[in-house]
Amino acid sequence: MSIELNQISFCYASHTSYGEYALREVELFIGDGEFVGIMGHTGCGKTTLAQIVAGLLPPFAGTVKIDGYDINKKGYDRKLLRKKVGFVFQYPEHQLFETTVEREVAFGLKYGGLSWNERMERVKDALECMGFAFERVRKESPMSFSGGEKRRIAIAGVLVSDPDILILDEPTAGLDAKSRSSLHKIIAKLNQRGATVLWISHDADSLCKYADRIIVLEKGKIVMDGPPREVFADQTKTEQYQIGTSQARVISEMLQKRGFKFERKPITYQELLDDLCNYFKKGG
Ligand SMILES: Nc1ncnc2c1ncn2[C@@H]1O[C@H](COP(=O)(O)OP(=O)(O)O)[C@@H](O)[C@H]1O
Ligand SMILES: [Mg+2]
């Protein structure tokens, strides 16, 4: 499902004289099924942008179209929007409130007109997708789980609606390496199944591995937009906007300084490995 932003501006506290723009005239088109990483240092407007796309904040100016429809137009079906767009907040575990895992995950299906059994089928799928054994966890309290598990439960509650667009606001912040990597794989799988993904992250390694495209924000404006290889090729800008770079790219730069010649600029470990093997095969 596509996302289109035209001239989006947003200002918190717009009624006061000190209101500053969190977004300024943002133009953006994201095609159906794209996997887009959103980067930029703290305060640049990433969360605001994501909330505007999800319809959680009304833009100050401009239009937001999801699947070609203006979501802020009078008469647009908000319930439909909630079904289409799944939003995983930065600390989704803070929003757990139900007494059992099955009720927690099923919450988003409450008004969808499904029977209890149909809902439980979906809940089972979502929990299994997040690595849980449904029968073992369904009657447990969400509060009895670890931080990483709670987050996976909360994310299952978003996936249960099978959203066409999945927006994740730094979903792996504070998770251990194992939970992080399993979450990455799940997001990639959902994208392969057709979901459009918007993933806010500071993790250049993971975005290089999974994203088709990276958008960098600075002071509420899009300042870079392109495939990871192009974005991370511009060292002056990546330093200016403080988005870091992937470890594979750092290592390939070091090797290049020592005389290795790469045909492309590797940005993932897999590419680096392939290029090194090629280099040695050719006899250096
Ligand atoms: N609820 C709010 N009230 C006032 N200002 C806010 C609020 N949320 C964010 N801001 C400001 O808007 C700007 C963009 O914030 P945000 O979208 O949260 O950035 P990011 O997610 O990139 O860190 C920042 O200057 C921030 O201080
Ligand atoms: Mg944020």
PDB file of N, CA and C and ligand atoms in Angstrom, residues 41-48 90 169-170 200 202, ligand 2:
ATOM      1  N   HIS A  41      19.311  12.386  13.610  1.00  0.00           N
ATOM      2  CA  HIS A  41      19.558  12.420  15.056  1.00  0.00           C
ATOM      3  C   HIS A  41      18.310  12.820  15.842  1.00  0.00           C
ATOM      4  N   THR A  42      18.369  12.646  17.124  1.00  0.00           N
ATOM      5  CA  THR A  42      17.217  12.889  18.001  1.00  0.00           C
ATOM      6  C   THR A  42      16.661  14.295  17.802  1.00  0.00           C
ATOM      7  N   GLY A  43      15.358  14.377  17.660  1.00  0.00           N
ATOM      8  CA  GLY A  43      14.706  15.679  17.522  1.00  0.00           C
ATOM      9  C   GLY A  43      14.544  16.145  16.086  1.00  0.00           C
ATOM     10  N   CYS A  44      14.975  15.338  15.110  1.00  0.00           N
ATOM     11  CA  CYS A  44      14.918  15.792  13.717  1.00  0.00           C
ATOM     12  C   CYS A  44      13.509  15.656  13.126  1.00  0.00           C
ATOM     13  N   GLY A  45      12.620  14.903  13.784  1.00  0.00           N
ATOM     14  CA  GLY A  45      11.234  14.825  13.308  1.00  0.00           C
ATOM     15  C   GLY A  45      10.754  13.444  12.895  1.00  0.00           C
ATOM     16  N   LYS A  46      11.528  12.404  13.191  1.00  0.00           N
ATOM     17  CA  LYS A  46      11.182  11.042  12.745  1.00  0.00           C
ATOM     18  C   LYS A  46       9.845  10.570  13.315  1.00  0.00           C
ATOM     19  N   THR A  47       9.691  10.700  14.639  1.00  0.00           N
ATOM     20  CA  THR A  47       8.456  10.229  15.276  1.00  0.00           C
ATOM     21  C   THR A  47       7.258  11.039  14.794  1.00  0.00           C
ATOM     22  N   THR A  48       7.439  12.319  14.656  1.00  0.00           N
ATOM     23  CA  THR A  48       6.348  13.181  14.175  1.00  0.00           C
ATOM     24  C   THR A  48       5.921  12.735  12.775  1.00  0.00           C
ATOM     25  N   GLN A  90       7.791   3.349  20.315  1.00  0.00           N
ATOM     26  CA  GLN A  90       9.174   3.133  20.738  1.00  0.00           C
ATOM     27  C   GLN A  90       9.280   2.155  21.916  1.00  0.00           C
ATOM     28  N   ASP A 169       8.712   2.543  15.336  1.00  0.00           N
ATOM     29  CA  ASP A 169       9.507   3.656  15.846  1.00  0.00           C
ATOM     30  C   ASP A 169      10.574   3.116  16.807  1.00  0.00           C
ATOM     31  N   GLU A 170      11.754   2.945  16.292  1.00  0.00           N
ATOM     32  CA  GLU A 170      12.888   2.405  17.061  1.00  0.00           C
ATOM     33  C   GLU A 170      12.465   1.192  17.892  1.00  0.00           C
ATOM     34  N   ILE A 200      11.986   3.284  11.721  1.00  0.00           N
ATOM     35  CA  ILE A 200      12.832   4.342  12.278  1.00  0.00           C
ATOM     36  C   ILE A 200      13.924   3.666  13.100  1.00  0.00           C
ATOM     37  N   HIS A 202      18.437   3.842  14.382  1.00  0.00           N
ATOM     38  CA  HIS A 202      19.793   4.418  14.320  1.00  0.00           C
ATOM     39  C   HIS A 202      20.782   3.336  13.900  1.00  0.00           C
TER      40      HIS A 202
HETATM   41 MG    MG B   2      11.513   9.631  18.015  1.00  0.00          MG
END
